[in-house]
Structures are given as C-alpha cells and as structure tokens.
Amino acid sequence: MTLDNLKQWNKIHMIGIGGVSMSGLAEHLTHFGFIITGSDAKESENTKHLQKIGINITIGHQNKIIDQADLVVYTAAIPANDEEYMYAKQVGKPMMERSEFLGELTKCYQECICISGTHGKTTTTSMIATCFLEANLDPTIEVGAYLKQIKGNNKTGKSEYFILEACEYVDSFLKFHPHTEIILNIDNDHLDYFQNIDNIKKSFQKFTERLNETGTIIANLDDENTYDIIKNTTHNLISYGIENPKATFTAINIQKNKFGFPKFDVLKEQNFYGTFELNVLGTHNIQNALATIATCDLYKINLKNIQNGLLQFTGANRRFEKIGTYKNIPIFDDYAHHPTEIEATYKCSQDIPHHETWAIFEPHTYSRTTAHLNEFAEILSQFDHIILSEIYAARETNENNISSKDLETIIKKKNTNCIFLNSYEKILNYLKDNIKENDIIITIGAGTINQIGYTLKDEKQAQMN
C-alpha cells in the first residue's frame, strides 16, 4: 500500500464528519497519521467516537479551523450555503467531495473490492469482510453500518485488500478505482438524481468501465438489469444465482431450520462446491451469500473459512435486526426504504413463527415516496397491521406536497388495518394498546423510526429493574 497520492495534504478538515462514510474515512486517515479536524451540524455517536480517538470536532461552524487545513473534504449531504463550505471556497482552499477523496484512497490499494447494487450492499460487504477476517487477511474495511466483528463501520488493515461499499447515488462509485466489482442488482431508486432506470443502468455500465484489463466482475444473473449490463463485458466474469443454471455459482437444496435460517448446497460450474448455513433470514441473503462465496473463491479463501465466516455473520446493524422484546413480543428493525427491500423484509417476517405482524413504516424522502407510492402500498398491505409515520425528509423539501396520509389512503383499499399517526408518542401508545401475544413488531425505514422499538424495549427493561 502506498499513500503517495495523499501525502500532499497533511491537515484535512472534514465538513459533515459525523456521517457513516465520512466518519469511517476520518478514522482511516487518523490511522495513517494525517491530522484531521471536522465539523457537523449535530452531535452523534460517530462524532463522540471520533473525539475519543483524538479528532478535534466542532458542532456547528468554526471557519478559522479551515485556515489551517491543507484540504477540505465535504459530504454531498451538506447544502450549498453551508457556512464552512462557502468560506473554504471564498479563501480558495483545495476542496474535494467525499466520494472523490475516497476514490483517491482506493488508489492506494492493490486489491480494491467494491460491492455495488441498489439493495444488499451493506450486508454483502459485511459478509465478505467477515470471511476475509476469518481467513486472517487483515483487510481495510469501509461499510455502511455497525459490524460487530470490527466493533464499528470501518477497520484499517495492513494488507493490500480494501473491501468497500460502493454506492451509486450521485454517481459516487464512479470516483473509485476497483480491481473487483460485485454487482448485486440494479433497481429503480434515487430517482431524484437518476430520473429513470435507463440512467441508473448507464451509471452501472460506466462503473464496469472503471475496471482495468485484469479486473473481475462478480454479477447476479438472476437480476435482469444486471444481466443487461454485463452480458457483453470483455472483463473476467464470475456469475451467481439461484434461478439461472448458467451462473458460475448456484444454490440448490435450500432448506430452513426451525428458526427460519437457511441451509443450502452450492455448485460451482455444476460441480458440488460445499454446504453453507446462514444466521440471517431470507432468500435475498442466500443471494448475498453467493456473491460472497464467489468473491472469496476468487481470492482463494479456503472453503472452511468461507463457511465459518458466513455462519458467524448474524446481520449488519438495522438489517432485520432483533433489538429486543416488549411483553415477550419480539421487536425487529430494518433499514428498508425501497419497495423491493420491504418485500424482502416481509418475506423474512414470514419465516418467523408468529400470530400477526405489525409494520411501522417511515417513508424516506419525498421523492422516493412519490415515485414508488403504489409499490409501497402493494407490499405494505401484505402485513397484518400497518402504522405509518410522517415522511422522513432527509435532504429534501416537499415539492410534491406529499404525505404519508396519501399512502394510507391507498393501503386502506387493500388492507383496512392501516393507520397514519403523526408522532412517535402516538405510535407507541397505539402499539401498547393493540399488540397481542405472539405478534411481531418491525420498524421499517432509513430515518429514526427505530426509536420506537428501542423505547418499547427500554420501557420493558425499566419495568424489570
């Protein structure tokens, strides 16, 4: 590994340092000996952690810190009128958006493994990372959620391997320099930027063109859009799938144990490769495991390490994660915020013995809710009970004047057990008044809806104490 392309900057200031990717990047740079400062609009667990490891962080703005920086790195989430951002431009400081700088970091590694796709990136990145750790390969890791194996969302290793979650939003992954690309799936999302599926596919096509001549693509042949992208590739191609027998790696003899966790055999080029067991639910996670197996096989990780790594992985943070119980009723949380992801969440819920399901859904962004309104209604209506909170705005303003009330109206035509409640307090009270023995509760969304589950859980713990 060489950091020659980064050594021109010794002092780096990071605007929006509390974000998942930004905080991980800051920690990597600290390990490498760079002097890092940062700012964020609000305090978070990430900012507290970074402060503990010695990074000087300002909550709010402090322009004078920028005067001392050699480079300013900023997250795309900050507004164009951010005070520090405008000041850095005004005084002529060198500036880079997060993904561009992360791309510079990927140049430092001989083996940069980028995991892309509309759905499943965090889980698959975590699975691959866990297997590489099991094989003692000491990778550098950057993942979009807390991974218990590394006690965080990042790890700075000493090997040539960089395992990286590669997001397509605003074409971020086109800044990276991968040696291996995993394409899990390509779906209609981030339409506020891409506008349509054709533009999304074009972006992934450009991503494949980032590979050098010796690079490898690992792709899901069950996904039609992915197949369209890779069918004419001249790069080394390794494929996987459950439904497509032409794939290099396929899963057969799929079974589920009493807890709903899958066990299956894998064929490589139609020859028996091995038997695998997972401690995560759902057919989509068999797909993610196949992508992991294909990647690990490419890097010559032995079968036992792959089997053990996958078995040790019990899920990434907020990916159908059991966070506790309330009156013996299990509470799960899932980051799902796209109809395809919610469908996978629903299927996971059906693998668990239960009486009735309670889906507490917080739509994420106005643009996504508008674009997928009917699809959200279709899949959510399959749960026994649906509680809707107001839309989580994230980075957006409500230009379409849309509300969760609109979603409630459509869902009620399919399932009358749907209600919109405009505060977390009302949702909590409604749940406590209506849930019954053997029900399951699932909070769904990429915002802060998981607070519902943690509040219920904490109330039970308080009663026990």
mmCIF file of C-alpha atoms in Angstrom, residues 55-216:
data_model
loop_
_atom_site.group_PDB
_atom_site.id
_atom_site.type_symbol
_atom_site.label_atom_id
_atom_site.label_comp_id
_atom_site.label_asym_id
_atom_site.label_seq_id
_atom_site.Cartn_x
_atom_site.Cartn_y
_atom_site.Cartn_z
ATOM 1 C CA ILE A 55 -10.063 14.198 16.401
ATOM 2 C CA ASN A 56 -10.942 17.849 17.015
ATOM 3 C CA ILE A 57 -14.629 18.219 16.118
ATOM 4 C CA THR A 58 -16.793 21.317 16.176
ATOM 5 C CA ILE A 59 -20.568 21.044 16.463
ATOM 6 C CA GLY A 60 -21.654 23.943 14.290
ATOM 7 C CA HIS A 61 -19.198 26.081 12.347
ATOM 8 C CA GLN A 62 -15.704 27.357 13.036
ATOM 9 C CA ASN A 63 -14.193 28.945 9.953
ATOM 10 C CA LYS A 64 -10.773 29.580 11.482
ATOM 11 C CA ILE A 65 -10.034 25.821 11.510
ATOM 12 C CA ILE A 66 -10.293 25.853 7.705
ATOM 13 C CA ASP A 67 -7.483 28.427 7.574
ATOM 14 C CA GLN A 68 -5.124 25.786 8.977
ATOM 15 C CA ALA A 69 -6.216 22.973 6.616
ATOM 16 C CA ASP A 70 -4.357 21.813 3.507
ATOM 17 C CA LEU A 71 -7.559 20.289 2.100
ATOM 18 C CA VAL A 72 -11.291 20.464 2.833
ATOM 19 C CA VAL A 73 -13.351 17.308 2.300
ATOM 20 C CA TYR A 74 -17.133 17.682 2.403
ATOM 21 C CA THR A 75 -20.115 15.359 2.232
ATOM 22 C CA ALA A 76 -22.593 15.742 -0.619
ATOM 23 C CA ALA A 77 -25.327 15.998 2.018
ATOM 24 C CA ILE A 78 -24.347 19.499 3.109
ATOM 25 C CA PRO A 79 -26.246 22.400 1.499
ATOM 26 C CA ALA A 80 -24.506 24.748 -0.911
ATOM 27 C CA ASN A 81 -24.990 27.608 1.565
ATOM 28 C CA ASP A 82 -23.167 25.819 4.387
ATOM 29 C CA GLU A 83 -21.068 28.450 6.156
ATOM 30 C CA GLU A 84 -17.789 26.499 6.216
ATOM 31 C CA TYR A 85 -18.245 25.275 2.648
ATOM 32 C CA MET A 86 -18.751 28.834 1.386
ATOM 33 C CA TYR A 87 -15.809 30.112 3.442
ATOM 34 C CA ALA A 88 -13.468 27.418 2.076
ATOM 35 C CA LYS A 89 -14.441 28.379 -1.484
ATOM 36 C CA GLN A 90 -14.047 32.067 -0.692
ATOM 37 C CA VAL A 91 -10.484 31.691 0.624
ATOM 38 C CA GLY A 92 -9.524 29.307 -2.184
ATOM 39 C CA LYS A 93 -8.840 26.171 -0.174
ATOM 40 C CA PRO A 94 -8.419 22.932 -2.170
ATOM 41 C CA MET A 95 -11.724 21.036 -1.822
ATOM 42 C CA MET A 96 -12.982 17.538 -2.581
ATOM 43 C CA GLU A 97 -16.359 15.872 -2.232
ATOM 44 C CA ARG A 98 -16.214 12.742 -0.031
ATOM 45 C CA SER A 99 -16.513 10.175 -2.822
ATOM 46 C CA GLU A 100 -13.765 11.872 -4.854
ATOM 47 C CA PHE A 101 -11.391 11.752 -1.897
ATOM 48 C CA LEU A 102 -12.354 8.161 -1.107
ATOM 49 C CA GLY A 103 -11.513 7.417 -4.728
ATOM 50 C CA GLU A 104 -8.029 8.775 -4.094
ATOM 51 C CA LEU A 105 -7.734 6.402 -1.155
ATOM 52 C CA THR A 106 -8.746 3.405 -3.295
ATOM 53 C CA LYS A 107 -5.710 4.088 -5.493
ATOM 54 C CA CYS A 108 -3.525 3.184 -2.533
ATOM 55 C CA TYR A 109 -4.541 -0.497 -2.561
ATOM 56 C CA GLN A 110 -3.560 -3.242 -4.995
ATOM 57 C CA GLU A 111 -6.880 -5.038 -4.399
ATOM 58 C CA CYS A 112 -9.884 -2.742 -4.034
ATOM 59 C CA ILE A 113 -13.080 -4.807 -3.817
ATOM 60 C CA CYS A 114 -16.179 -2.662 -4.446
ATOM 61 C CA ILE A 115 -19.620 -4.013 -3.551
ATOM 62 C CA SER A 116 -22.359 -2.250 -5.538
ATOM 63 C CA GLY A 117 -26.075 -2.656 -6.162
ATOM 64 C CA THR A 118 -29.338 -0.986 -5.277
ATOM 65 C CA HIS A 119 -30.038 -3.446 -2.449
ATOM 66 C CA GLY A 120 -27.863 -5.568 -0.180
ATOM 67 C CA LYS A 121 -24.589 -3.615 -0.323
ATOM 68 C CA THR A 122 -24.117 -3.297 3.429
ATOM 69 C CA THR A 123 -24.963 -6.923 4.166
ATOM 70 C CA THR A 124 -22.767 -8.327 1.392
ATOM 71 C CA THR A 125 -19.869 -6.024 2.265
ATOM 72 C CA SER A 126 -20.197 -7.240 5.854
ATOM 73 C CA MET A 127 -20.320 -10.904 4.792
ATOM 74 C CA ILE A 128 -17.223 -10.566 2.604
ATOM 75 C CA ALA A 129 -15.378 -8.648 5.316
ATOM 76 C CA THR A 130 -16.212 -11.309 7.909
ATOM 77 C CA CYS A 131 -14.867 -14.086 5.665
ATOM 78 C CA PHE A 132 -11.641 -12.170 4.938
ATOM 79 C CA LEU A 133 -11.198 -11.630 8.682
ATOM 80 C CA GLU A 134 -11.807 -15.334 9.307
ATOM 81 C CA ALA A 135 -9.030 -16.064 6.791
ATOM 82 C CA ASN A 136 -6.683 -13.660 8.664
ATOM 83 C CA LEU A 137 -6.197 -11.481 5.574
ATOM 84 C CA ASP A 138 -6.320 -8.237 7.613
ATOM 85 C CA PRO A 139 -8.346 -6.143 5.123
ATOM 86 C CA THR A 140 -9.188 -2.478 5.308
ATOM 87 C CA ILE A 141 -12.986 -2.261 5.539
ATOM 88 C CA GLU A 142 -15.490 0.528 4.874
ATOM 89 C CA VAL A 143 -19.138 -0.475 5.401
ATOM 90 C CA GLY A 144 -22.372 1.461 5.811
ATOM 91 C CA ALA A 145 -23.386 0.092 9.216
ATOM 92 C CA TYR A 146 -22.009 -1.140 12.521
ATOM 93 C CA LEU A 147 -20.373 -4.555 12.107
ATOM 94 C CA LYS A 148 -19.746 -6.340 15.391
ATOM 95 C CA GLN A 149 -16.703 -8.212 14.050
ATOM 96 C CA ILE A 150 -14.834 -4.898 13.785
ATOM 97 C CA LYS A 151 -16.805 -3.062 16.507
ATOM 98 C CA GLY A 152 -17.674 -0.251 14.129
ATOM 99 C CA ASN A 153 -18.197 0.637 10.488
ATOM 100 C CA ASN A 154 -14.542 0.658 9.460
ATOM 101 C CA LYS A 155 -11.231 -1.056 10.010
ATOM 102 C CA THR A 156 -7.773 -0.060 8.819
ATOM 103 C CA GLY A 157 -5.832 -3.171 7.886
ATOM 104 C CA LYS A 158 -2.211 -3.677 6.871
ATOM 105 C CA SER A 159 -2.814 -5.789 3.780
ATOM 106 C CA GLU A 160 -3.431 -4.851 0.154
ATOM 107 C CA TYR A 161 -7.173 -5.584 0.452
ATOM 108 C CA PHE A 162 -9.728 -2.754 0.666
ATOM 109 C CA ILE A 163 -13.313 -4.011 0.995
ATOM 110 C CA LEU A 164 -15.588 -1.092 0.217
ATOM 111 C CA GLU A 165 -19.335 -0.483 -0.041
ATOM 112 C CA ALA A 166 -19.782 1.390 -3.321
ATOM 113 C CA CYS A 167 -22.945 3.495 -3.573
ATOM 114 C CA GLU A 168 -24.311 4.602 -6.945
ATOM 115 C CA TYR A 169 -26.117 7.714 -5.636
ATOM 116 C CA VAL A 170 -24.927 10.869 -7.440
ATOM 117 C CA ASP A 171 -22.528 8.529 -9.310
ATOM 118 C CA SER A 172 -20.290 8.295 -6.237
ATOM 119 C CA PHE A 173 -18.841 4.914 -7.223
ATOM 120 C CA LEU A 174 -17.555 6.345 -10.497
ATOM 121 C CA LYS A 175 -14.808 8.020 -8.453
ATOM 122 C CA PHE A 176 -13.430 4.681 -7.214
ATOM 123 C CA HIS A 177 -10.645 2.543 -8.685
ATOM 124 C CA PRO A 178 -11.795 -1.067 -8.201
ATOM 125 C CA HIS A 179 -9.974 -4.268 -9.019
ATOM 126 C CA THR A 180 -13.042 -6.407 -8.335
ATOM 127 C CA GLU A 181 -16.661 -5.246 -8.698
ATOM 128 C CA ILE A 182 -19.646 -7.042 -7.229
ATOM 129 C CA ILE A 183 -22.982 -6.031 -8.810
ATOM 130 C CA LEU A 184 -25.823 -7.378 -6.675
ATOM 131 C CA ASN A 185 -28.797 -5.885 -8.509
ATOM 132 C CA ILE A 186 -29.948 -2.741 -10.318
ATOM 133 C CA ASP A 187 -33.328 -1.279 -9.393
ATOM 134 C CA ASN A 188 -35.326 1.946 -9.711
ATOM 135 C CA ASP A 189 -34.085 4.134 -6.860
ATOM 136 C CA HIS A 190 -32.604 7.590 -6.226
ATOM 137 C CA LEU A 191 -34.876 8.943 -8.946
ATOM 138 C CA ASP A 192 -34.358 12.462 -7.589
ATOM 139 C CA TYR A 193 -30.931 12.174 -9.217
ATOM 140 C CA PHE A 194 -31.188 9.498 -11.936
ATOM 141 C CA GLN A 195 -34.747 10.261 -13.148
ATOM 142 C CA ASN A 196 -35.262 6.760 -14.657
ATOM 143 C CA ILE A 197 -33.945 3.197 -14.757
ATOM 144 C CA ASP A 198 -32.098 3.741 -18.035
ATOM 145 C CA ASN A 199 -29.894 6.380 -16.427
ATOM 146 C CA ILE A 200 -29.251 4.078 -13.476
ATOM 147 C CA LYS A 201 -28.138 1.302 -15.819
ATOM 148 C CA LYS A 202 -25.903 3.729 -17.703
ATOM 149 C CA SER A 203 -24.241 4.628 -14.411
ATOM 150 C CA PHE A 204 -23.571 0.972 -13.600
ATOM 151 C CA GLN A 205 -22.263 0.479 -17.138
ATOM 152 C CA LYS A 206 -19.769 3.283 -16.543
ATOM 153 C CA PHE A 207 -18.875 1.625 -13.253
ATOM 154 C CA THR A 208 -17.862 -1.583 -15.045
ATOM 155 C CA GLU A 209 -15.668 0.511 -17.313
ATOM 156 C CA ARG A 210 -13.678 1.626 -14.254
ATOM 157 C CA LEU A 211 -12.023 -1.793 -14.149
ATOM 158 C CA ASN A 212 -8.626 -2.318 -15.690
ATOM 159 C CA GLU A 213 -7.985 -5.177 -18.133
ATOM 160 C CA THR A 214 -7.245 -7.695 -15.379
ATOM 161 C CA GLY A 215 -10.241 -6.731 -13.236
ATOM 162 C CA THR A 216 -13.131 -9.057 -12.404
#
